[in-house]
PDB file of C-alpha atoms and ligand atoms in Angstrom:
ATOM      1  CA  MET A   1       0.000   0.000   0.000  1.00  0.00           C
ATOM      2  CA  ASP A   2       1.447   3.360  -1.032  1.00  0.00           C
ATOM      3  CA  TYR A   3       0.461   5.291   2.098  1.00  0.00           C
ATOM      4  CA  ALA A   4       2.845   8.171   1.289  1.00  0.00           C
ATOM      5  CA  SER A   5       1.050   9.095  -1.921  1.00  0.00           C
ATOM      6  CA  ILE A   6      -2.387   8.499  -0.370  1.00  0.00           C
ATOM      7  CA  LEU A   7      -1.515  10.963   2.418  1.00  0.00           C
ATOM      8  CA  ARG A   8      -0.338  13.490  -0.184  1.00  0.00           C
ATOM      9  CA  GLU A   9      -3.712  13.163  -1.930  1.00  0.00           C
ATOM     10  CA  ILE A  10      -5.544  13.609   1.370  1.00  0.00           C
ATOM     11  CA  GLU A  11      -3.510  16.725   2.130  1.00  0.00           C
ATOM     12  CA  LYS A  12      -4.561  18.208  -1.216  1.00  0.00           C
ATOM     13  CA  GLU A  13      -8.231  17.333  -0.769  1.00  0.00           C
ATOM     14  CA  ILE A  14      -8.882  18.575   2.724  1.00  0.00           C
ATOM     15  CA  ASN A  15      -9.430  22.275   2.969  1.00  0.00           C
ATOM     16  CA  LEU A  16      -8.298  23.751   6.268  1.00  0.00           C
ATOM     17  CA  ASN A  17      -9.581  27.223   5.458  1.00  0.00           C
ATOM     18  CA  GLN A  18     -13.076  26.110   4.612  1.00  0.00           C
ATOM     19  CA  THR A  19     -13.497  23.705   7.493  1.00  0.00           C
ATOM     20  CA  ARG A  20     -16.426  24.532   9.713  1.00  0.00           C
ATOM     21  CA  GLY A  21     -16.790  23.715  13.369  1.00  0.00           C
ATOM     22  CA  GLN A  22     -15.804  25.276  16.657  1.00  0.00           C
ATOM     23  CA  VAL A  23     -12.891  24.677  18.951  1.00  0.00           C
ATOM     24  CA  ALA A  24     -14.023  23.343  22.362  1.00  0.00           C
ATOM     25  CA  SER A  25     -14.709  26.339  24.572  1.00  0.00           C
ATOM     26  CA  TYR A  26     -15.772  24.886  27.945  1.00  0.00           C
ATOM     27  CA  ILE A  27     -12.331  25.587  29.415  1.00  0.00           C
ATOM     28  CA  PRO A  28      -9.992  28.467  28.460  1.00  0.00           C
ATOM     29  CA  GLU A  29      -6.998  26.184  27.794  1.00  0.00           C
ATOM     30  CA  LEU A  30      -8.867  24.457  24.941  1.00  0.00           C
ATOM     31  CA  ALA A  31     -10.584  27.627  23.670  1.00  0.00           C
ATOM     32  CA  ARG A  32      -7.137  29.171  23.057  1.00  0.00           C
ATOM     33  CA  ILE A  33      -5.930  26.455  20.631  1.00  0.00           C
ATOM     34  CA  ASN A  34      -5.227  27.586  17.082  1.00  0.00           C
ATOM     35  CA  PRO A  35      -8.118  26.117  15.039  1.00  0.00           C
ATOM     36  CA  GLN A  36      -5.865  25.798  11.976  1.00  0.00           C
ATOM     37  CA  LYS A  37      -3.708  23.093  13.546  1.00  0.00           C
ATOM     38  CA  TYR A  38      -3.726  19.843  11.621  1.00  0.00           C
ATOM     39  CA  GLY A  39      -1.631  16.739  12.056  1.00  0.00           C
ATOM     40  CA  LEU A  40      -1.772  13.091  11.090  1.00  0.00           C
ATOM     41  CA  HIS A  41       0.433  10.150  11.981  1.00  0.00           C
ATOM     42  CA  LEU A  42       0.000   6.646  10.636  1.00  0.00           C
ATOM     43  CA  ALA A  43       2.054   3.955  12.366  1.00  0.00           C
ATOM     44  CA  CYS A  44       2.158   0.607  10.561  1.00  0.00           C
ATOM     45  CA  MET A  45       2.602  -2.762  12.237  1.00  0.00           C
ATOM     46  CA  ASN A  46       5.692  -3.365  10.083  1.00  0.00           C
ATOM     47  CA  GLY A  47       7.387  -0.310  11.641  1.00  0.00           C
ATOM     48  CA  ASP A  48       6.777   2.136   8.780  1.00  0.00           C
ATOM     49  CA  ASP A  49       5.557   5.628   9.708  1.00  0.00           C
ATOM     50  CA  PHE A  50       3.810   8.219   7.558  1.00  0.00           C
ATOM     51  CA  HIS A  51       2.713  11.676   8.576  1.00  0.00           C
ATOM     52  CA  LEU A  52       1.326  15.098   7.722  1.00  0.00           C
ATOM     53  CA  GLY A  53       1.465  18.561   9.293  1.00  0.00           C
ATOM     54  CA  ASP A  54       1.640  19.101  13.049  1.00  0.00           C
ATOM     55  CA  HIS A  55       2.018  15.414  13.854  1.00  0.00           C
ATOM     56  CA  THR A  56       4.614  15.908  16.597  1.00  0.00           C
ATOM     57  CA  GLU A  57       2.809  18.734  18.407  1.00  0.00           C
ATOM     58  CA  LYS A  58       1.210  17.717  21.692  1.00  0.00           C
ATOM     59  CA  PHE A  59      -2.467  18.424  22.356  1.00  0.00           C
ATOM     60  CA  SER A  60      -5.027  17.544  25.026  1.00  0.00           C
ATOM     61  CA  ILE A  61      -6.114  13.943  24.425  1.00  0.00           C
ATOM     62  CA  GLN A  62      -9.251  14.331  26.608  1.00  0.00           C
ATOM     63  CA  SER A  63     -11.657  11.430  26.058  1.00  0.00           C
ATOM     64  CA  ILE A  64      -9.129   9.394  24.096  1.00  0.00           C
ATOM     65  CA  SER A  65      -7.676   8.671  27.551  1.00  0.00           C
ATOM     66  CA  LYS A  66     -10.823   6.656  28.360  1.00  0.00           C
ATOM     67  CA  VAL A  67      -9.582   3.805  26.157  1.00  0.00           C
ATOM     68  CA  LEU A  68      -6.312   3.727  28.086  1.00  0.00           C
ATOM     69  CA  SER A  69      -7.902   3.816  31.539  1.00  0.00           C
ATOM     70  CA  LEU A  70     -10.328   1.092  30.455  1.00  0.00           C
ATOM     71  CA  SER A  71      -7.418  -1.034  29.234  1.00  0.00           C
ATOM     72  CA  LEU A  72      -5.564  -0.683  32.526  1.00  0.00           C
ATOM     73  CA  ALA A  73      -8.722  -1.523  34.519  1.00  0.00           C
ATOM     74  CA  MET A  74      -9.444  -4.570  32.312  1.00  0.00           C
ATOM     75  CA  SER A  75      -5.900  -5.840  32.700  1.00  0.00           C
ATOM     76  CA  LYS A  76      -6.163  -5.578  36.495  1.00  0.00           C
ATOM     77  CA  LEU A  77      -9.765  -6.517  37.215  1.00  0.00           C
ATOM     78  CA  GLY A  78     -10.801  -8.836  34.382  1.00  0.00           C
ATOM     79  CA  VAL A  79     -14.486  -9.564  33.783  1.00  0.00           C
ATOM     80  CA  ARG A  80     -15.651  -8.331  37.212  1.00  0.00           C
ATOM     81  CA  LEU A  81     -15.496  -4.858  35.733  1.00  0.00           C
ATOM     82  CA  TRP A  82     -18.642  -5.505  33.671  1.00  0.00           C
ATOM     83  CA  GLN A  83     -20.794  -5.713  36.782  1.00  0.00           C
ATOM     84  CA  ARG A  84     -20.450  -1.945  37.122  1.00  0.00           C
ATOM     85  CA  VAL A  85     -20.601  -0.684  33.542  1.00  0.00           C
ATOM     86  CA  ASP A  86     -22.472  -1.881  30.456  1.00  0.00           C
ATOM     87  CA  VAL A  87     -21.255  -2.260  26.853  1.00  0.00           C
ATOM     88  CA  GLU A  88     -24.060  -0.688  24.807  1.00  0.00           C
ATOM     89  CA  PRO A  89     -23.771   2.420  22.625  1.00  0.00           C
ATOM     90  CA  SER A  90     -25.415   5.323  24.396  1.00  0.00           C
ATOM     91  CA  GLY A  91     -26.919   7.264  21.491  1.00  0.00           C
ATOM     92  CA  ASN A  92     -26.709  10.172  23.929  1.00  0.00           C
ATOM     93  CA  PRO A  93     -24.249  13.009  24.477  1.00  0.00           C
ATOM     94  CA  PHE A  94     -21.062  12.007  26.306  1.00  0.00           C
ATOM     95  CA  ASN A  95     -22.043  13.772  29.516  1.00  0.00           C
ATOM     96  CA  SER A  96     -25.739  12.875  29.654  1.00  0.00           C
ATOM     97  CA  LEU A  97     -27.309  12.486  33.094  1.00  0.00           C
ATOM     98  CA  ILE A  98     -30.755  11.280  32.073  1.00  0.00           C
ATOM     99  CA  GLN A  99     -29.763   7.837  30.826  1.00  0.00           C
ATOM    100  CA  LEU A 100     -27.715   7.169  33.949  1.00  0.00           C
ATOM    101  CA  GLU A 101     -30.729   7.767  36.134  1.00  0.00           C
ATOM    102  CA  GLN A 102     -33.056   5.751  33.915  1.00  0.00           C
ATOM    103  CA  GLU A 103     -30.639   2.821  34.105  1.00  0.00           C
ATOM    104  CA  ASP A 104     -30.151   2.863  37.876  1.00  0.00           C
ATOM    105  CA  GLY A 105     -26.620   4.174  37.939  1.00  0.00           C
ATOM    106  CA  ILE A 106     -25.073   1.635  35.537  1.00  0.00           C
ATOM    107  CA  PRO A 107     -23.379   3.640  32.761  1.00  0.00           C
ATOM    108  CA  ARG A 108     -24.116   2.515  29.199  1.00  0.00           C
ATOM    109  CA  ASN A 109     -20.445   2.008  28.383  1.00  0.00           C
ATOM    110  CA  PRO A 110     -16.945   2.904  29.639  1.00  0.00           C
ATOM    111  CA  LEU A 111     -16.292   5.493  26.897  1.00  0.00           C
ATOM    112  CA  ILE A 112     -18.912   8.039  27.984  1.00  0.00           C
ATOM    113  CA  ASN A 113     -18.182  10.232  30.991  1.00  0.00           C
ATOM    114  CA  SER A 114     -20.266   8.294  33.542  1.00  0.00           C
ATOM    115  CA  GLY A 115     -18.620   5.020  32.493  1.00  0.00           C
ATOM    116  CA  ALA A 116     -15.145   6.523  32.513  1.00  0.00           C
ATOM    117  CA  ILE A 117     -15.812   7.908  36.007  1.00  0.00           C
ATOM    118  CA  VAL A 118     -16.673   4.380  37.204  1.00  0.00           C
ATOM    119  CA  ILE A 119     -13.424   3.134  35.594  1.00  0.00           C
ATOM    120  CA  ALA A 120     -11.571   5.971  37.345  1.00  0.00           C
ATOM    121  CA  ASP A 121     -13.146   4.850  40.647  1.00  0.00           C
ATOM    122  CA  ILE A 122     -11.939   1.274  40.020  1.00  0.00           C
ATOM    123  CA  LEU A 123      -8.408   2.496  39.300  1.00  0.00           C
ATOM    124  CA  VAL A 124      -8.400   4.726  42.393  1.00  0.00           C
ATOM    125  CA  SER A 125      -9.338   1.611  44.407  1.00  0.00           C
ATOM    126  CA  ILE A 126      -6.757  -0.766  42.960  1.00  0.00           C
ATOM    127  CA  LEU A 127      -3.699   1.343  42.143  1.00  0.00           C
ATOM    128  CA  ASP A 128      -1.179   2.239  44.858  1.00  0.00           C
ATOM    129  CA  ASN A 129      -0.546   5.655  43.405  1.00  0.00           C
ATOM    130  CA  PRO A 130      -3.353   6.136  40.857  1.00  0.00           C
ATOM    131  CA  LYS A 131      -2.226   9.189  38.863  1.00  0.00           C
ATOM    132  CA  LYS A 132       1.435   8.185  38.806  1.00  0.00           C
ATOM    133  CA  ASP A 133       0.686   4.532  37.988  1.00  0.00           C
ATOM    134  CA  PHE A 134      -1.692   5.486  35.174  1.00  0.00           C
ATOM    135  CA  LEU A 135       0.823   7.878  33.635  1.00  0.00           C
ATOM    136  CA  GLU A 136       3.466   5.150  33.796  1.00  0.00           C
ATOM    137  CA  PHE A 137       1.080   2.736  32.057  1.00  0.00           C
ATOM    138  CA  VAL A 138       0.538   5.250  29.229  1.00  0.00           C
ATOM    139  CA  ARG A 139       4.289   5.864  28.956  1.00  0.00           C
ATOM    140  CA  LEU A 140       4.907   2.133  28.779  1.00  0.00           C
ATOM    141  CA  LEU A 141       2.401   1.694  25.940  1.00  0.00           C
ATOM    142  CA  ALA A 142       3.833   4.712  24.132  1.00  0.00           C
ATOM    143  CA  GLY A 143       7.443   3.606  24.680  1.00  0.00           C
ATOM    144  CA  ASN A 144       8.085   7.203  25.676  1.00  0.00           C
ATOM    145  CA  ASP A 145       8.617   8.878  29.068  1.00  0.00           C
ATOM    146  CA  ASP A 146       7.951  12.393  27.785  1.00  0.00           C
ATOM    147  CA  ILE A 147       4.194  12.187  28.398  1.00  0.00           C
ATOM    148  CA  HIS A 148       2.665  14.355  31.120  1.00  0.00           C
ATOM    149  CA  PHE A 149      -0.528  15.709  32.647  1.00  0.00           C
ATOM    150  CA  ASN A 150      -1.307  19.359  31.990  1.00  0.00           C
ATOM    151  CA  GLU A 151      -2.044  20.646  35.504  1.00  0.00           C
ATOM    152  CA  ASP A 152      -3.708  23.842  34.215  1.00  0.00           C
ATOM    153  CA  VAL A 153      -6.138  21.804  32.116  1.00  0.00           C
ATOM    154  CA  ALA A 154      -6.865  19.461  35.031  1.00  0.00           C
ATOM    155  CA  ARG A 155      -7.568  22.440  37.317  1.00  0.00           C
ATOM    156  CA  SER A 156      -9.816  24.088  34.738  1.00  0.00           C
ATOM    157  CA  GLU A 157     -11.724  20.836  34.221  1.00  0.00           C
ATOM    158  CA  GLN A 158     -12.293  20.794  37.961  1.00  0.00           C
ATOM    159  CA  ASP A 159     -13.374  24.455  38.066  1.00  0.00           C
ATOM    160  CA  HIS A 160     -15.879  23.902  35.230  1.00  0.00           C
ATOM    161  CA  GLY A 161     -16.770  20.278  35.919  1.00  0.00           C
ATOM    162  CA  TYR A 162     -20.350  20.759  37.122  1.00  0.00           C
ATOM    163  CA  ARG A 163     -21.731  17.948  34.989  1.00  0.00           C
ATOM    164  CA  ASN A 164     -18.985  15.536  35.887  1.00  0.00           C
ATOM    165  CA  TYR A 165     -19.601  16.303  39.569  1.00  0.00           C
ATOM    166  CA  ALA A 166     -23.318  15.667  38.945  1.00  0.00           C
ATOM    167  CA  LEU A 167     -22.542  12.334  37.261  1.00  0.00           C
ATOM    168  CA  ALA A 168     -20.166  11.273  40.028  1.00  0.00           C
ATOM    169  CA  ASN A 169     -22.685  12.190  42.725  1.00  0.00           C
ATOM    170  CA  MET A 170     -25.443  10.320  40.926  1.00  0.00           C
ATOM    171  CA  LEU A 171     -23.182   7.262  40.631  1.00  0.00           C
ATOM    172  CA  LYS A 172     -22.507   7.579  44.344  1.00  0.00           C
ATOM    173  CA  SER A 173     -26.241   7.683  45.088  1.00  0.00           C
ATOM    174  CA  TYR A 174     -26.583   4.324  43.273  1.00  0.00           C
ATOM    175  CA  ASP A 175     -23.597   2.914  45.170  1.00  0.00           C
ATOM    176  CA  ASN A 176     -21.612   2.643  41.939  1.00  0.00           C
ATOM    177  CA  LEU A 177     -18.806   4.909  43.142  1.00  0.00           C
ATOM    178  CA  HIS A 178     -16.807   3.545  46.058  1.00  0.00           C
ATOM    179  CA  ASN A 179     -14.269   6.314  46.678  1.00  0.00           C
ATOM    180  CA  ASP A 180     -14.619   9.938  47.529  1.00  0.00           C
ATOM    181  CA  VAL A 181     -16.099  11.986  44.641  1.00  0.00           C
ATOM    182  CA  GLU A 182     -13.194  14.475  44.826  1.00  0.00           C
ATOM    183  CA  ASP A 183     -10.549  11.745  44.639  1.00  0.00           C
ATOM    184  CA  VAL A 184     -12.190  10.018  41.683  1.00  0.00           C
ATOM    185  CA  LEU A 185     -12.718  13.247  39.744  1.00  0.00           C
ATOM    186  CA  ASP A 186      -9.189  14.425  40.499  1.00  0.00           C
ATOM    187  CA  PHE A 187      -7.970  11.238  38.804  1.00  0.00           C
ATOM    188  CA  TYR A 188     -10.470  11.585  35.924  1.00  0.00           C
ATOM    189  CA  PHE A 189      -9.616  15.249  35.249  1.00  0.00           C
ATOM    190  CA  HIS A 190      -5.921  14.391  35.213  1.00  0.00           C
ATOM    191  CA  GLN A 191      -6.334  11.459  32.824  1.00  0.00           C
ATOM    192  CA  CYS A 192      -8.232  13.757  30.423  1.00  0.00           C
ATOM    193  CA  SER A 193      -5.503  16.411  30.690  1.00  0.00           C
ATOM    194  CA  ILE A 194      -2.733  14.185  29.295  1.00  0.00           C
ATOM    195  CA  GLU A 195      -1.011  15.749  26.320  1.00  0.00           C
ATOM    196  CA  MET A 196       0.247  13.666  23.430  1.00  0.00           C
ATOM    197  CA  SER A 197       1.073  14.185  19.778  1.00  0.00           C
ATOM    198  CA  CYS A 198      -0.452  12.288  16.857  1.00  0.00           C
ATOM    199  CA  ALA A 199       2.842  10.384  16.586  1.00  0.00           C
ATOM    200  CA  GLU A 200       2.707   9.356  20.250  1.00  0.00           C
ATOM    201  CA  LEU A 201      -0.968   8.410  20.090  1.00  0.00           C
ATOM    202  CA  ALA A 202      -0.566   6.353  16.932  1.00  0.00           C
ATOM    203  CA  HIS A 203       2.303   4.391  18.487  1.00  0.00           C
ATOM    204  CA  THR A 204       0.410   3.903  21.746  1.00  0.00           C
ATOM    205  CA  PHE A 205      -2.688   2.567  19.999  1.00  0.00           C
ATOM    206  CA  LEU A 206      -0.665   0.075  17.949  1.00  0.00           C
ATOM    207  CA  LEU A 207      -1.292  -2.162  20.976  1.00  0.00           C
ATOM    208  CA  PHE A 208      -4.891  -2.574  19.789  1.00  0.00           C
ATOM    209  CA  ALA A 209      -3.789  -3.382  16.238  1.00  0.00           C
ATOM    210  CA  ASN A 210      -1.370  -5.984  17.633  1.00  0.00           C
ATOM    211  CA  GLU A 211      -3.720  -8.175  19.730  1.00  0.00           C
ATOM    212  CA  GLY A 212      -2.698  -6.535  23.022  1.00  0.00           C
ATOM    213  CA  VAL A 213       1.086  -6.784  22.657  1.00  0.00           C
ATOM    214  CA  ILE A 214       3.320  -3.672  22.630  1.00  0.00           C
ATOM    215  CA  CYS A 215       4.983  -3.754  19.188  1.00  0.00           C
ATOM    216  CA  GLN A 216       8.384  -2.450  20.293  1.00  0.00           C
ATOM    217  CA  SER A 217       8.994  -4.320  23.548  1.00  0.00           C
ATOM    218  CA  LYS A 218       6.815  -7.373  22.678  1.00  0.00           C
ATOM    219  CA  LYS A 219       5.283  -7.109  26.151  1.00  0.00           C
ATOM    220  CA  ARG A 220       1.699  -8.438  26.397  1.00  0.00           C
ATOM    221  CA  MET A 221      -0.578  -5.929  28.160  1.00  0.00           C
ATOM    222  CA  LEU A 222      -4.035  -7.304  27.272  1.00  0.00           C
ATOM    223  CA  THR A 223      -5.230 -10.759  26.273  1.00  0.00           C
ATOM    224  CA  ARG A 224      -6.526 -11.234  22.728  1.00  0.00           C
ATOM    225  CA  LEU A 225     -10.054 -11.390  24.105  1.00  0.00           C
ATOM    226  CA  GLN A 226      -9.611  -8.135  26.036  1.00  0.00           C
ATOM    227  CA  THR A 227      -8.168  -6.453  22.936  1.00  0.00           C
ATOM    228  CA  LYS A 228     -11.116  -7.627  20.861  1.00  0.00           C
ATOM    229  CA  ARG A 229     -13.417  -6.121  23.466  1.00  0.00           C
ATOM    230  CA  VAL A 230     -11.651  -2.755  23.598  1.00  0.00           C
ATOM    231  CA  ASN A 231     -11.762  -2.542  19.798  1.00  0.00           C
ATOM    232  CA  SER A 232     -15.459  -3.509  19.774  1.00  0.00           C
ATOM    233  CA  LEU A 233     -16.233  -0.799  22.309  1.00  0.00           C
ATOM    234  CA  MET A 234     -14.343   1.783  20.268  1.00  0.00           C
ATOM    235  CA  GLN A 235     -16.299   0.674  17.190  1.00  0.00           C
ATOM    236  CA  THR A 236     -19.717   0.971  18.828  1.00  0.00           C
ATOM    237  CA  CYS A 237     -19.174   3.656  21.483  1.00  0.00           C
ATOM    238  CA  GLY A 238     -16.082   5.697  20.577  1.00  0.00           C
ATOM    239  CA  PHE A 239     -17.749   8.809  19.146  1.00  0.00           C
ATOM    240  CA  TYR A 240     -20.362   9.954  21.652  1.00  0.00           C
ATOM    241  CA  ASP A 241     -23.723   9.925  19.881  1.00  0.00           C
ATOM    242  CA  GLU A 242     -22.039   9.786  16.479  1.00  0.00           C
ATOM    243  CA  ALA A 243     -20.515   6.294  16.704  1.00  0.00           C
ATOM    244  CA  GLY A 244     -22.810   5.048  13.934  1.00  0.00           C
ATOM    245  CA  GLU A 245     -21.792   7.899  11.642  1.00  0.00           C
ATOM    246  CA  PHE A 246     -18.069   7.295  12.196  1.00  0.00           C
ATOM    247  CA  SER A 247     -18.497   3.576  11.610  1.00  0.00           C
ATOM    248  CA  PHE A 248     -20.529   4.280   8.466  1.00  0.00           C
ATOM    249  CA  LEU A 249     -17.977   6.712   7.040  1.00  0.00           C
ATOM    250  CA  VAL A 250     -14.700   5.180   8.203  1.00  0.00           C
ATOM    251  CA  GLY A 251     -15.252   1.524   9.113  1.00  0.00           C
ATOM    252  CA  LEU A 252     -12.592   1.313  11.824  1.00  0.00           C
ATOM    253  CA  PRO A 253     -12.692   1.224  15.627  1.00  0.00           C
ATOM    254  CA  GLY A 254     -11.666   4.594  17.009  1.00  0.00           C
ATOM    255  CA  LYS A 255     -11.971   7.157  19.770  1.00  0.00           C
ATOM    256  CA  SER A 256     -12.267  10.905  19.669  1.00  0.00           C
ATOM    257  CA  GLY A 257     -11.693  13.625  22.235  1.00  0.00           C
ATOM    258  CA  VAL A 258     -12.867  17.228  22.480  1.00  0.00           C
ATOM    259  CA  GLY A 259      -9.255  18.376  22.093  1.00  0.00           C
ATOM    260  CA  GLY A 260      -9.799  17.572  18.383  1.00  0.00           C
ATOM    261  CA  GLY A 261      -7.929  14.281  18.317  1.00  0.00           C
ATOM    262  CA  ILE A 262      -9.157  11.014  16.829  1.00  0.00           C
ATOM    263  CA  VAL A 263      -7.306   7.700  16.923  1.00  0.00           C
ATOM    264  CA  ALA A 264      -8.408   4.760  14.789  1.00  0.00           C
ATOM    265  CA  VAL A 265      -7.076   1.232  14.558  1.00  0.00           C
ATOM    266  CA  HIS A 266      -6.921  -1.207  11.670  1.00  0.00           C
ATOM    267  CA  PRO A 267      -6.197  -4.500  13.472  1.00  0.00           C
ATOM    268  CA  GLY A 268      -3.190  -6.263  11.981  1.00  0.00           C
ATOM    269  CA  GLU A 269      -2.325  -3.246   9.827  1.00  0.00           C
ATOM    270  CA  TYR A 270      -1.911   0.146  11.467  1.00  0.00           C
ATOM    271  CA  SER A 271      -2.954   2.728  14.007  1.00  0.00           C
ATOM    272  CA  VAL A 272      -3.611   6.310  12.896  1.00  0.00           C
ATOM    273  CA  ALA A 273      -4.076   9.543  14.841  1.00  0.00           C
ATOM    274  CA  VAL A 274      -5.412  12.822  13.437  1.00  0.00           C
ATOM    275  CA  TRP A 275      -5.661  16.186  15.150  1.00  0.00           C
ATOM    276  CA  SER A 276      -7.737  19.166  14.031  1.00  0.00           C
ATOM    277  CA  PRO A 277      -9.394  21.203  16.815  1.00  0.00           C
ATOM    278  CA  ARG A 278     -12.558  22.323  15.014  1.00  0.00           C
ATOM    279  CA  LEU A 279     -15.402  20.152  16.324  1.00  0.00           C
ATOM    280  CA  ASN A 280     -18.846  19.412  14.944  1.00  0.00           C
ATOM    281  CA  LYS A 281     -21.953  19.728  17.108  1.00  0.00           C
ATOM    282  CA  LYS A 282     -21.460  16.228  18.504  1.00  0.00           C
ATOM    283  CA  GLY A 283     -17.939  17.082  19.713  1.00  0.00           C
ATOM    284  CA  ASN A 284     -15.963  15.207  17.048  1.00  0.00           C
ATOM    285  CA  SER A 285     -13.214  16.742  14.928  1.00  0.00           C
ATOM    286  CA  VAL A 286     -14.687  17.707  11.546  1.00  0.00           C
ATOM    287  CA  LEU A 287     -11.452  17.324   9.622  1.00  0.00           C
ATOM    288  CA  GLY A 288     -10.390  14.307  11.654  1.00  0.00           C
ATOM    289  CA  MET A 289     -13.479  12.408  10.539  1.00  0.00           C
ATOM    290  CA  LYS A 290     -13.083  13.598   6.948  1.00  0.00           C
ATOM    291  CA  THR A 291      -9.419  12.593   6.874  1.00  0.00           C
ATOM    292  CA  LEU A 292     -10.095   9.087   8.121  1.00  0.00           C
ATOM    293  CA  GLU A 293     -12.995   8.657   5.716  1.00  0.00           C
ATOM    294  CA  LEU A 294     -10.625   9.580   2.877  1.00  0.00           C
ATOM    295  CA  LEU A 295      -7.952   7.211   4.206  1.00  0.00           C
ATOM    296  CA  THR A 296     -10.157   4.105   4.292  1.00  0.00           C
ATOM    297  CA  THR A 297     -11.858   5.033   1.021  1.00  0.00           C
ATOM    298  CA  LYS A 298      -8.613   5.633  -0.856  1.00  0.00           C
ATOM    299  CA  THR A 299      -6.880   2.536   0.532  1.00  0.00           C
ATOM    300  CA  GLY A 300     -10.044   0.517  -0.047  1.00  0.00           C
ATOM    301  CA  LYS A 301      -9.360  -1.141   3.309  1.00  0.00           C
ATOM    302  CA  SER A 302     -11.333  -1.058   6.529  1.00  0.00           C
ATOM    303  CA  ILE A 303     -12.412  -3.828   8.897  1.00  0.00           C
ATOM    304  CA  PHE A 304     -15.486  -4.422   6.726  1.00  0.00           C
TER     305      PHE A 304
HETATM  306  N1  LIG B 401     -12.720  16.216  30.088  1.00  0.00           N
HETATM  307  C1  LIG B 401     -13.874  16.235  29.256  1.00  0.00           C
HETATM  308  C2  LIG B 401     -15.116  16.054  30.097  1.00  0.00           C
HETATM  309  O1  LIG B 401     -15.136  15.198  30.925  1.00  0.00           O
HETATM  310  C3  LIG B 401     -13.754  15.154  28.233  1.00  0.00           C
HETATM  311  C4  LIG B 401     -14.639  15.439  27.131  1.00  0.00           C
HETATM  312  C5  LIG B 401     -14.354  14.594  25.910  1.00  0.00           C
HETATM  313  O2  LIG B 401     -13.250  14.615  25.329  1.00  0.00           O
HETATM  314  O3  LIG B 401     -15.312  13.930  25.520  1.00  0.00           O
HETATM  315  O4  LIG B 401     -16.079  16.762  29.956  1.00  0.00           O
END
């Protein structure tokens, strides 16, 4: 596959200047990001790398971190985890409260906020030093120690986190949050504040293209079954209430974040990360979705 020329074609076809959408504005740190940023990094299983634009610039990974926290919780807790969170697409916004109440405090899936807060609670319970241990897990997957929380973003998330506090308190009222709300949200806000580049994200997510084994070190982090499950959840739940649309257009498991990043995985082939901060109304990167649609259309390869 001639990925280099396909990426050149994509670069010509996308139009940064005419892209609609708004940069996330719920915290000042995200509202300040230059909307014209655009990066792509494609990391192949055979070790080849291809890229475009700002692919080494770090940005706020936000909800993309939910896949990583889920993976760590699955590796530690196994199937017991599914007693506290379901695996169905939500069809609702990522921070919806209504569904959580209707379903007695069991979040629809671990990739919406309520589900990720339950996963954060599990990690706070089982890790000795939750924030440090999680960051080390991400660094291990990335094969890179230069990955950090952004403390300003974490603090802002806390200052503006009314809905996340509401979700955590509702979970607590259903006895589906075992630790202190503040401790769990402190962990959750920090996991969302991690900054990574497209290059770092693509290499990190190669784990899910490689049946749960880190490509570089050959260390197994997830079983094949767990990897299948993470990929299935990304496929059905990775894009808020637009998971169907992403699947329809792109045909790969993936996860987006309101920082404008999207990572997608082609099992056995590659992992690809795109960053463009302008979001559509559902909170997904407009150009990120377009880019990945072009990639799977031009290569003629998706999981379907
Ligand atoms: N930190 C954000 C929140 O919890 C994450 C949003 C996202 O990327 O979906 O509201």
